Amino acid sequence: MARQSAGRYLWIKTPAAPESTYPVTPQSLGAMVEQLYSEYPELYDAIQSEWDYDRDVAFVTERLDARELAGTELLEVGCGTGEHTKRFVDAGFDVTAVEPNEGMLSLAREKTDATFHTDGLPGFDIGREFDVILAIRGVINHLVPGELGPAIETLETHLAPGGVLVFDNSPLPPEGNEAALDVGTYKHGQYARVVQMTPIDTGQLSWDSLVFTPDGEFFIDSYDMTPFEDVTIAATLSQHGLAVETVAGYGPDDSRTVFVAG
């Protein structure tokens, strides 16, 4: 398999005619785009199984304790399949969680007793304020550059006086990266995934994955992510009247920049 990055498509070699190829674009596959989120949330969990969710939750609770924040009303934006959500519920928070992908949200609902909404940034209205607002694991990076300001405004609008906002900026390489192979096993069998980030004209990265499932099927995920600069995010927070603290990761093994604002 070879990928021609300039055109944002994959050349797939057919079993019947191994010497011939045909292009498969995210656009030509229509509903197959982002199937990992919508159709295979359990596979997403398997791919992300080594992520240290407990570390992230500990980081947040330690920051809240340091600020002597007494409130427990927590809004989680981009909750995914609910791995962070269930841990915050278990820690005693009254959690409202927002996620635009119904497939992931359905799995999150099975894991924990929180209040869930199908929605996402840059704009939504829950109708009330929260003591803590979280957007963990690159939620901000799913925005196009022009949506950063409106997204921060949405978060600030939902933040109660004296509340704390915590989110991160993923260290995405603006120049893209080489294709990488990930092979693993979960309860349905073995999967394989080839993933690559490629620069596109908007200044974003096209995050493209070719995923092979245990039942012999394959699908393509393709979505755009923005490699924001930390200074741009910090300036946008300040423009919305939020004092900003930046931290180098949720722990010593994390390369993200974490913003703690309020």
PDB file of C-alpha atoms in Angstrom:
ATOM      1  CA  MET A   1       0.000   0.000   0.000  1.00  0.00           C
ATOM      2  CA  ALA A   2       1.290   3.480  -0.820  1.00  0.00           C
ATOM      3  CA  ARG A   3      -0.126   6.823   0.173  1.00  0.00           C
ATOM      4  CA  GLN A   4       0.001   9.872  -2.103  1.00  0.00           C
ATOM      5  CA  SER A   5      -0.261  12.628   0.485  1.00  0.00           C
ATOM      6  CA  ALA A   6      -0.702  15.610  -1.832  1.00  0.00           C
ATOM      7  CA  GLY A   7      -4.066  14.342  -3.019  1.00  0.00           C
ATOM      8  CA  ARG A   8      -5.154  12.999   0.384  1.00  0.00           C
ATOM      9  CA  TYR A   9      -5.984   9.534  -0.849  1.00  0.00           C
ATOM     10  CA  LEU A  10      -4.801   5.971  -0.511  1.00  0.00           C
ATOM     11  CA  TRP A  11      -3.773   3.653  -3.313  1.00  0.00           C
ATOM     12  CA  ILE A  12      -5.148   0.209  -2.483  1.00  0.00           C
ATOM     13  CA  LYS A  13      -3.768  -2.865  -4.253  1.00  0.00           C
ATOM     14  CA  THR A  14      -6.585  -5.255  -5.139  1.00  0.00           C
ATOM     15  CA  PRO A  15      -6.293  -8.996  -4.323  1.00  0.00           C
ATOM     16  CA  ALA A  16      -7.738  -9.957  -7.714  1.00  0.00           C
ATOM     17  CA  ALA A  17      -5.278  -7.804  -9.628  1.00  0.00           C
ATOM     18  CA  PRO A  18      -2.175  -7.387  -7.459  1.00  0.00           C
ATOM     19  CA  GLU A  19      -0.355  -5.347 -10.074  1.00  0.00           C
ATOM     20  CA  SER A  20      -3.130  -2.776 -10.315  1.00  0.00           C
ATOM     21  CA  THR A  21      -4.209  -0.140  -7.860  1.00  0.00           C
ATOM     22  CA  TYR A  22      -7.168   2.121  -7.362  1.00  0.00           C
ATOM     23  CA  PRO A  23      -7.524   5.326  -5.333  1.00  0.00           C
ATOM     24  CA  VAL A  24      -9.719   5.374  -2.239  1.00  0.00           C
ATOM     25  CA  THR A  25     -10.475   8.838  -0.897  1.00  0.00           C
ATOM     26  CA  PRO A  26     -12.314   9.735   2.323  1.00  0.00           C
ATOM     27  CA  GLN A  27     -14.846  11.552   0.153  1.00  0.00           C
ATOM     28  CA  SER A  28     -15.497   8.491  -2.043  1.00  0.00           C
ATOM     29  CA  LEU A  29     -16.131   6.344   1.016  1.00  0.00           C
ATOM     30  CA  GLY A  30     -18.730   8.728   2.443  1.00  0.00           C
ATOM     31  CA  ALA A  31     -20.100   7.226   5.645  1.00  0.00           C
ATOM     32  CA  MET A  32     -16.908   5.228   6.192  1.00  0.00           C
ATOM     33  CA  VAL A  33     -15.125   8.381   7.323  1.00  0.00           C
ATOM     34  CA  GLU A  34     -14.791   8.495  11.137  1.00  0.00           C
ATOM     35  CA  GLN A  35     -16.246   5.014  11.587  1.00  0.00           C
ATOM     36  CA  LEU A  36     -13.843   4.403  14.469  1.00  0.00           C
ATOM     37  CA  TYR A  37     -15.825   6.953  16.497  1.00  0.00           C
ATOM     38  CA  SER A  38     -19.287   6.152  15.210  1.00  0.00           C
ATOM     39  CA  GLU A  39     -19.284   2.407  14.501  1.00  0.00           C
ATOM     40  CA  TYR A  40     -16.345   0.918  16.399  1.00  0.00           C
ATOM     41  CA  PRO A  41     -16.111   2.683  19.792  1.00  0.00           C
ATOM     42  CA  GLU A  42     -15.024  -0.554  21.513  1.00  0.00           C
ATOM     43  CA  LEU A  43     -12.138  -0.807  19.063  1.00  0.00           C
ATOM     44  CA  TYR A  44     -11.266   2.810  19.853  1.00  0.00           C
ATOM     45  CA  ASP A  45     -11.077   1.825  23.523  1.00  0.00           C
ATOM     46  CA  ALA A  46      -8.759  -1.044  22.647  1.00  0.00           C
ATOM     47  CA  ILE A  47      -6.458   1.218  20.634  1.00  0.00           C
ATOM     48  CA  GLN A  48      -6.350   3.705  23.516  1.00  0.00           C
ATOM     49  CA  SER A  49      -6.108   1.073  26.274  1.00  0.00           C
ATOM     50  CA  GLU A  50      -2.586   2.059  27.312  1.00  0.00           C
ATOM     51  CA  TRP A  51      -3.523   5.689  27.925  1.00  0.00           C
ATOM     52  CA  ASP A  52      -3.112   6.632  31.602  1.00  0.00           C
ATOM     53  CA  TYR A  53      -6.587   7.965  32.406  1.00  0.00           C
ATOM     54  CA  ASP A  54      -5.935   7.718  36.155  1.00  0.00           C
ATOM     55  CA  ARG A  55      -2.938  10.047  35.793  1.00  0.00           C
ATOM     56  CA  ASP A  56      -5.078  12.669  34.037  1.00  0.00           C
ATOM     57  CA  VAL A  57      -7.764  12.520  36.728  1.00  0.00           C
ATOM     58  CA  ALA A  58      -5.144  12.766  39.483  1.00  0.00           C
ATOM     59  CA  PHE A  59      -3.656  15.857  37.783  1.00  0.00           C
ATOM     60  CA  VAL A  60      -7.051  17.573  37.724  1.00  0.00           C
ATOM     61  CA  THR A  61      -8.022  16.711  41.297  1.00  0.00           C
ATOM     62  CA  GLU A  62      -4.624  17.852  42.611  1.00  0.00           C
ATOM     63  CA  ARG A  63      -5.002  21.200  40.829  1.00  0.00           C
ATOM     64  CA  LEU A  64      -8.504  21.633  42.243  1.00  0.00           C
ATOM     65  CA  ASP A  65      -7.305  20.785  45.753  1.00  0.00           C
ATOM     66  CA  ALA A  66      -4.459  23.289  45.411  1.00  0.00           C
ATOM     67  CA  ARG A  67      -6.999  25.977  44.534  1.00  0.00           C
ATOM     68  CA  GLU A  68      -9.286  24.846  47.387  1.00  0.00           C
ATOM     69  CA  LEU A  69     -12.191  24.507  44.983  1.00  0.00           C
ATOM     70  CA  ALA A  70     -15.195  23.207  46.915  1.00  0.00           C
ATOM     71  CA  GLY A  71     -17.679  22.853  44.053  1.00  0.00           C
ATOM     72  CA  THR A  72     -18.306  19.486  42.411  1.00  0.00           C
ATOM     73  CA  GLU A  73     -20.301  20.469  39.304  1.00  0.00           C
ATOM     74  CA  LEU A  74     -18.085  19.291  36.437  1.00  0.00           C
ATOM     75  CA  LEU A  75     -18.551  19.688  32.678  1.00  0.00           C
ATOM     76  CA  GLU A  76     -16.490  17.374  30.484  1.00  0.00           C
ATOM     77  CA  VAL A  77     -16.289  18.445  26.839  1.00  0.00           C
ATOM     78  CA  GLY A  78     -15.406  15.736  24.328  1.00  0.00           C
ATOM     79  CA  CYS A  79     -15.932  12.843  26.740  1.00  0.00           C
ATOM     80  CA  GLY A  80     -15.429  10.162  24.085  1.00  0.00           C
ATOM     81  CA  THR A  81     -16.274   6.695  25.374  1.00  0.00           C
ATOM     82  CA  GLY A  82     -16.423   7.868  28.975  1.00  0.00           C
ATOM     83  CA  GLU A  83     -13.132   6.610  30.427  1.00  0.00           C
ATOM     84  CA  HIS A  84     -12.361   9.920  32.138  1.00  0.00           C
ATOM     85  CA  THR A  85     -16.067  10.453  32.843  1.00  0.00           C
ATOM     86  CA  LYS A  86     -16.521   7.341  34.950  1.00  0.00           C
ATOM     87  CA  ARG A  87     -13.410   8.137  36.972  1.00  0.00           C
ATOM     88  CA  PHE A  88     -14.630  11.639  37.798  1.00  0.00           C
ATOM     89  CA  VAL A  89     -18.035  10.257  38.776  1.00  0.00           C
ATOM     90  CA  ASP A  90     -16.296   7.731  41.038  1.00  0.00           C
ATOM     91  CA  ALA A  91     -14.271  10.598  42.534  1.00  0.00           C
ATOM     92  CA  GLY A  92     -17.503  12.261  43.678  1.00  0.00           C
ATOM     93  CA  PHE A  93     -18.117  14.838  40.965  1.00  0.00           C
ATOM     94  CA  ASP A  94     -21.550  15.603  39.530  1.00  0.00           C
ATOM     95  CA  VAL A  95     -20.587  15.172  35.880  1.00  0.00           C
ATOM     96  CA  THR A  96     -22.262  16.532  32.775  1.00  0.00           C
ATOM     97  CA  ALA A  97     -20.529  15.231  29.647  1.00  0.00           C
ATOM     98  CA  VAL A  98     -20.698  16.502  26.067  1.00  0.00           C
ATOM     99  CA  GLU A  99     -19.711  14.436  23.001  1.00  0.00           C
ATOM    100  CA  PRO A 100     -20.665  14.966  19.327  1.00  0.00           C
ATOM    101  CA  ASN A 101     -20.236  11.321  18.272  1.00  0.00           C
ATOM    102  CA  GLU A 102     -23.278   9.247  19.189  1.00  0.00           C
ATOM    103  CA  GLY A 103     -21.423   5.941  18.836  1.00  0.00           C
ATOM    104  CA  MET A 104     -18.891   6.916  21.478  1.00  0.00           C
ATOM    105  CA  LEU A 105     -21.582   8.485  23.621  1.00  0.00           C
ATOM    106  CA  SER A 106     -23.645   5.274  23.649  1.00  0.00           C
ATOM    107  CA  LEU A 107     -20.660   3.373  25.052  1.00  0.00           C
ATOM    108  CA  ALA A 108     -20.016   6.102  27.632  1.00  0.00           C
ATOM    109  CA  ARG A 109     -23.606   5.799  28.844  1.00  0.00           C
ATOM    110  CA  GLU A 110     -23.011   2.101  29.522  1.00  0.00           C
ATOM    111  CA  LYS A 111     -19.978   2.840  31.706  1.00  0.00           C
ATOM    112  CA  THR A 112     -21.228   5.416  34.168  1.00  0.00           C
ATOM    113  CA  ASP A 113     -24.130   7.423  35.538  1.00  0.00           C
ATOM    114  CA  ALA A 114     -23.529  10.953  34.251  1.00  0.00           C
ATOM    115  CA  THR A 115     -25.681  13.458  32.379  1.00  0.00           C
ATOM    116  CA  PHE A 116     -24.810  13.206  28.681  1.00  0.00           C
ATOM    117  CA  HIS A 117     -25.455  15.606  25.791  1.00  0.00           C
ATOM    118  CA  THR A 118     -24.808  15.025  22.088  1.00  0.00           C
ATOM    119  CA  ASP A 119     -23.006  18.247  21.259  1.00  0.00           C
ATOM    120  CA  GLY A 120     -19.549  19.755  20.970  1.00  0.00           C
ATOM    121  CA  LEU A 121     -17.337  22.745  20.353  1.00  0.00           C
ATOM    122  CA  PRO A 122     -17.115  25.414  19.125  1.00  0.00           C
ATOM    123  CA  GLY A 123     -20.634  26.235  20.302  1.00  0.00           C
ATOM    124  CA  PHE A 124     -23.186  24.671  22.637  1.00  0.00           C
ATOM    125  CA  ASP A 125     -25.425  25.825  25.471  1.00  0.00           C
ATOM    126  CA  ILE A 126     -26.042  23.623  28.513  1.00  0.00           C
ATOM    127  CA  GLY A 127     -27.924  26.453  30.181  1.00  0.00           C
ATOM    128  CA  ARG A 128     -25.947  26.639  33.422  1.00  0.00           C
ATOM    129  CA  GLU A 129     -22.480  27.165  34.891  1.00  0.00           C
ATOM    130  CA  PHE A 130     -19.988  24.638  36.248  1.00  0.00           C
ATOM    131  CA  ASP A 131     -17.274  24.703  38.894  1.00  0.00           C
ATOM    132  CA  VAL A 132     -14.917  22.678  36.706  1.00  0.00           C
ATOM    133  CA  ILE A 133     -14.736  22.402  32.913  1.00  0.00           C
ATOM    134  CA  LEU A 134     -12.478  19.869  31.191  1.00  0.00           C
ATOM    135  CA  ALA A 135     -11.542  19.229  27.562  1.00  0.00           C
ATOM    136  CA  ILE A 136      -8.926  16.489  27.811  1.00  0.00           C
ATOM    137  CA  ARG A 137      -6.870  14.745  25.115  1.00  0.00           C
ATOM    138  CA  GLY A 138      -6.710  17.076  22.139  1.00  0.00           C
ATOM    139  CA  VAL A 139     -10.324  18.209  22.065  1.00  0.00           C
ATOM    140  CA  ILE A 140      -9.180  21.722  21.142  1.00  0.00           C
ATOM    141  CA  ASN A 141      -7.089  20.347  18.271  1.00  0.00           C
ATOM    142  CA  HIS A 142     -10.232  19.116  16.489  1.00  0.00           C
ATOM    143  CA  LEU A 143     -11.201  22.765  15.889  1.00  0.00           C
ATOM    144  CA  VAL A 144     -10.347  24.678  12.748  1.00  0.00           C
ATOM    145  CA  PRO A 145      -8.114  27.687  13.530  1.00  0.00           C
ATOM    146  CA  GLY A 146     -10.952  30.216  13.330  1.00  0.00           C
ATOM    147  CA  GLU A 147     -13.025  28.301  15.880  1.00  0.00           C
ATOM    148  CA  LEU A 148     -10.575  28.657  18.772  1.00  0.00           C
ATOM    149  CA  GLY A 149     -11.944  32.028  19.935  1.00  0.00           C
ATOM    150  CA  PRO A 150     -15.635  30.994  19.802  1.00  0.00           C
ATOM    151  CA  ALA A 151     -14.776  27.719  21.567  1.00  0.00           C
ATOM    152  CA  ILE A 152     -12.990  29.495  24.425  1.00  0.00           C
ATOM    153  CA  GLU A 153     -15.946  31.883  24.683  1.00  0.00           C
ATOM    154  CA  THR A 154     -18.313  28.911  24.975  1.00  0.00           C
ATOM    155  CA  LEU A 155     -16.205  27.382  27.746  1.00  0.00           C
ATOM    156  CA  GLU A 156     -15.829  30.700  29.593  1.00  0.00           C
ATOM    157  CA  THR A 157     -19.609  31.268  29.412  1.00  0.00           C
ATOM    158  CA  HIS A 158     -20.239  27.955  31.178  1.00  0.00           C
ATOM    159  CA  LEU A 159     -17.582  28.537  33.867  1.00  0.00           C
ATOM    160  CA  ALA A 160     -18.888  29.600  37.275  1.00  0.00           C
ATOM    161  CA  PRO A 161     -17.189  32.485  39.128  1.00  0.00           C
ATOM    162  CA  GLY A 162     -14.068  31.095  40.771  1.00  0.00           C
ATOM    163  CA  GLY A 163     -14.254  27.982  38.580  1.00  0.00           C
ATOM    164  CA  VAL A 164     -11.373  26.187  36.873  1.00  0.00           C
ATOM    165  CA  LEU A 165     -10.944  25.278  33.201  1.00  0.00           C
ATOM    166  CA  VAL A 166      -8.472  22.510  32.281  1.00  0.00           C
ATOM    167  CA  PHE A 167      -7.623  21.410  28.748  1.00  0.00           C
ATOM    168  CA  ASP A 168      -4.589  20.473  26.683  1.00  0.00           C
ATOM    169  CA  ASN A 169      -2.861  21.136  23.393  1.00  0.00           C
ATOM    170  CA  SER A 170      -1.548  18.060  21.580  1.00  0.00           C
ATOM    171  CA  PRO A 171       2.030  18.307  20.221  1.00  0.00           C
ATOM    172  CA  LEU A 172       1.037  17.726  16.599  1.00  0.00           C
ATOM    173  CA  PRO A 173       3.911  18.068  14.105  1.00  0.00           C
ATOM    174  CA  PRO A 174       2.973  20.803  11.568  1.00  0.00           C
ATOM    175  CA  GLU A 175       5.050  19.000   8.947  1.00  0.00           C
ATOM    176  CA  GLY A 176       3.139  15.732   9.441  1.00  0.00           C
ATOM    177  CA  ASN A 177       4.707  12.344  10.090  1.00  0.00           C
ATOM    178  CA  GLU A 178       5.548   9.003   8.535  1.00  0.00           C
ATOM    179  CA  ALA A 179       2.917   6.282   8.376  1.00  0.00           C
ATOM    180  CA  ALA A 180       2.867   4.088  11.487  1.00  0.00           C
ATOM    181  CA  LEU A 181       1.468   0.588  12.063  1.00  0.00           C
ATOM    182  CA  ASP A 182      -0.412  -0.387  15.221  1.00  0.00           C
ATOM    183  CA  VAL A 183      -1.414  -4.018  15.789  1.00  0.00           C
ATOM    184  CA  GLY A 184      -3.329  -5.199  18.831  1.00  0.00           C
ATOM    185  CA  THR A 185      -5.917  -7.570  20.233  1.00  0.00           C
ATOM    186  CA  TYR A 186      -9.202  -7.018  22.051  1.00  0.00           C
ATOM    187  CA  LYS A 187     -12.199  -9.176  22.899  1.00  0.00           C
ATOM    188  CA  HIS A 188     -13.307  -9.492  19.267  1.00  0.00           C
ATOM    189  CA  GLY A 189      -9.866 -10.517  17.991  1.00  0.00           C
ATOM    190  CA  GLN A 190      -6.860  -8.879  16.371  1.00  0.00           C
ATOM    191  CA  TYR A 191      -6.933  -5.494  14.648  1.00  0.00           C
ATOM    192  CA  ALA A 192      -4.387  -3.520  12.625  1.00  0.00           C
ATOM    193  CA  ARG A 193      -4.233   0.190  11.924  1.00  0.00           C
ATOM    194  CA  VAL A 194      -2.040   2.291   9.637  1.00  0.00           C
ATOM    195  CA  VAL A 195      -2.132   5.991  10.528  1.00  0.00           C
ATOM    196  CA  GLN A 196      -0.489   9.092   9.104  1.00  0.00           C
ATOM    197  CA  MET A 197      -0.775  12.863   9.551  1.00  0.00           C
ATOM    198  CA  THR A 198      -0.324  15.006   6.422  1.00  0.00           C
ATOM    199  CA  PRO A 199      -0.272  18.832   6.106  1.00  0.00           C
ATOM    200  CA  ILE A 200      -3.134  20.368   4.126  1.00  0.00           C
ATOM    201  CA  ASP A 201      -3.766  23.808   2.647  1.00  0.00           C
ATOM    202  CA  THR A 202      -5.712  25.129   5.671  1.00  0.00           C
ATOM    203  CA  GLY A 203      -2.664  24.868   7.922  1.00  0.00           C
ATOM    204  CA  GLN A 204      -4.154  21.806   9.554  1.00  0.00           C
ATOM    205  CA  LEU A 205      -3.207  18.153   9.450  1.00  0.00           C
ATOM    206  CA  SER A 206      -5.250  15.441   7.796  1.00  0.00           C
ATOM    207  CA  TRP A 207      -5.256  12.517  10.247  1.00  0.00           C
ATOM    208  CA  ASP A 208      -5.872   9.470   8.057  1.00  0.00           C
ATOM    209  CA  SER A 209      -6.180   5.889   9.280  1.00  0.00           C
ATOM    210  CA  LEU A 210      -6.750   2.607   7.477  1.00  0.00           C
ATOM    211  CA  VAL A 211      -8.163   0.135  10.006  1.00  0.00           C
ATOM    212  CA  PHE A 212      -8.534  -3.619   9.601  1.00  0.00           C
ATOM    213  CA  THR A 213     -11.053  -5.263  11.939  1.00  0.00           C
ATOM    214  CA  PRO A 214     -11.028  -8.824  13.333  1.00  0.00           C
ATOM    215  CA  ASP A 215     -13.830  -9.852  10.963  1.00  0.00           C
ATOM    216  CA  GLY A 216     -11.715  -9.077   7.902  1.00  0.00           C
ATOM    217  CA  GLU A 217     -13.359  -5.752   7.069  1.00  0.00           C
ATOM    218  CA  PHE A 218     -11.513  -2.454   6.712  1.00  0.00           C
ATOM    219  CA  PHE A 219     -12.492   1.178   6.887  1.00  0.00           C
ATOM    220  CA  ILE A 220     -10.906   4.595   6.584  1.00  0.00           C
ATOM    221  CA  ASP A 221     -11.016   7.366   9.154  1.00  0.00           C
ATOM    222  CA  SER A 222     -10.103  10.869   8.048  1.00  0.00           C
ATOM    223  CA  TYR A 223     -10.467  14.077   9.981  1.00  0.00           C
ATOM    224  CA  ASP A 224      -8.574  17.347  10.234  1.00  0.00           C
ATOM    225  CA  MET A 225      -6.707  18.539  13.310  1.00  0.00           C
ATOM    226  CA  THR A 226      -5.034  21.865  14.054  1.00  0.00           C
ATOM    227  CA  PRO A 227      -1.491  22.092  15.496  1.00  0.00           C
ATOM    228  CA  PHE A 228      -2.143  25.199  17.589  1.00  0.00           C
ATOM    229  CA  GLU A 229       0.780  27.083  19.094  1.00  0.00           C
ATOM    230  CA  ASP A 230       0.691  27.345  22.876  1.00  0.00           C
ATOM    231  CA  VAL A 231       1.130  31.114  22.753  1.00  0.00           C
ATOM    232  CA  THR A 232      -1.956  31.439  20.534  1.00  0.00           C
ATOM    233  CA  ILE A 233      -4.101  29.492  22.998  1.00  0.00           C
ATOM    234  CA  ALA A 234      -2.738  31.394  26.006  1.00  0.00           C
ATOM    235  CA  ALA A 235      -3.413  34.724  24.287  1.00  0.00           C
ATOM    236  CA  THR A 236      -6.973  33.683  23.425  1.00  0.00           C
ATOM    237  CA  LEU A 237      -7.645  32.685  27.035  1.00  0.00           C
ATOM    238  CA  SER A 238      -6.297  36.036  28.244  1.00  0.00           C
ATOM    239  CA  GLN A 239      -8.480  37.885  25.739  1.00  0.00           C
ATOM    240  CA  HIS A 240     -11.506  36.270  27.388  1.00  0.00           C
ATOM    241  CA  GLY A 241     -10.442  37.446  30.838  1.00  0.00           C
ATOM    242  CA  LEU A 242      -9.018  34.148  32.066  1.00  0.00           C
ATOM    243  CA  ALA A 243      -5.815  33.904  34.076  1.00  0.00           C
ATOM    244  CA  VAL A 244      -3.650  31.145  32.602  1.00  0.00           C
ATOM    245  CA  GLU A 245      -1.206  28.626  34.049  1.00  0.00           C
ATOM    246  CA  THR A 246       0.599  26.297  31.624  1.00  0.00           C
ATOM    247  CA  VAL A 247       1.923  22.921  32.727  1.00  0.00           C
ATOM    248  CA  ALA A 248       4.201  20.540  30.826  1.00  0.00           C
ATOM    249  CA  GLY A 249       1.933  17.525  30.593  1.00  0.00           C
ATOM    250  CA  TYR A 250      -0.400  15.629  32.909  1.00  0.00           C
ATOM    251  CA  GLY A 251       2.658  13.752  34.153  1.00  0.00           C
ATOM    252  CA  PRO A 252       6.366  13.251  33.426  1.00  0.00           C
ATOM    253  CA  ASP A 253       5.636  10.910  30.505  1.00  0.00           C
ATOM    254  CA  ASP A 254       3.180  13.250  28.753  1.00  0.00           C
ATOM    255  CA  SER A 255       4.271  15.727  26.077  1.00  0.00           C
ATOM    256  CA  ARG A 256       1.081  17.785  25.920  1.00  0.00           C
ATOM    257  CA  THR A 257       0.794  21.348  27.160  1.00  0.00           C
ATOM    258  CA  VAL A 258      -1.935  21.602  29.786  1.00  0.00           C
ATOM    259  CA  PHE A 259      -3.748  24.900  30.353  1.00  0.00           C
ATOM    260  CA  VAL A 260      -5.267  25.598  33.756  1.00  0.00           C
ATOM    261  CA  ALA A 261      -7.349  28.762  33.594  1.00  0.00           C
ATOM    262  CA  GLY A 262      -9.887  30.599  35.663  1.00  0.00           C
TER     263      GLY A 262
END
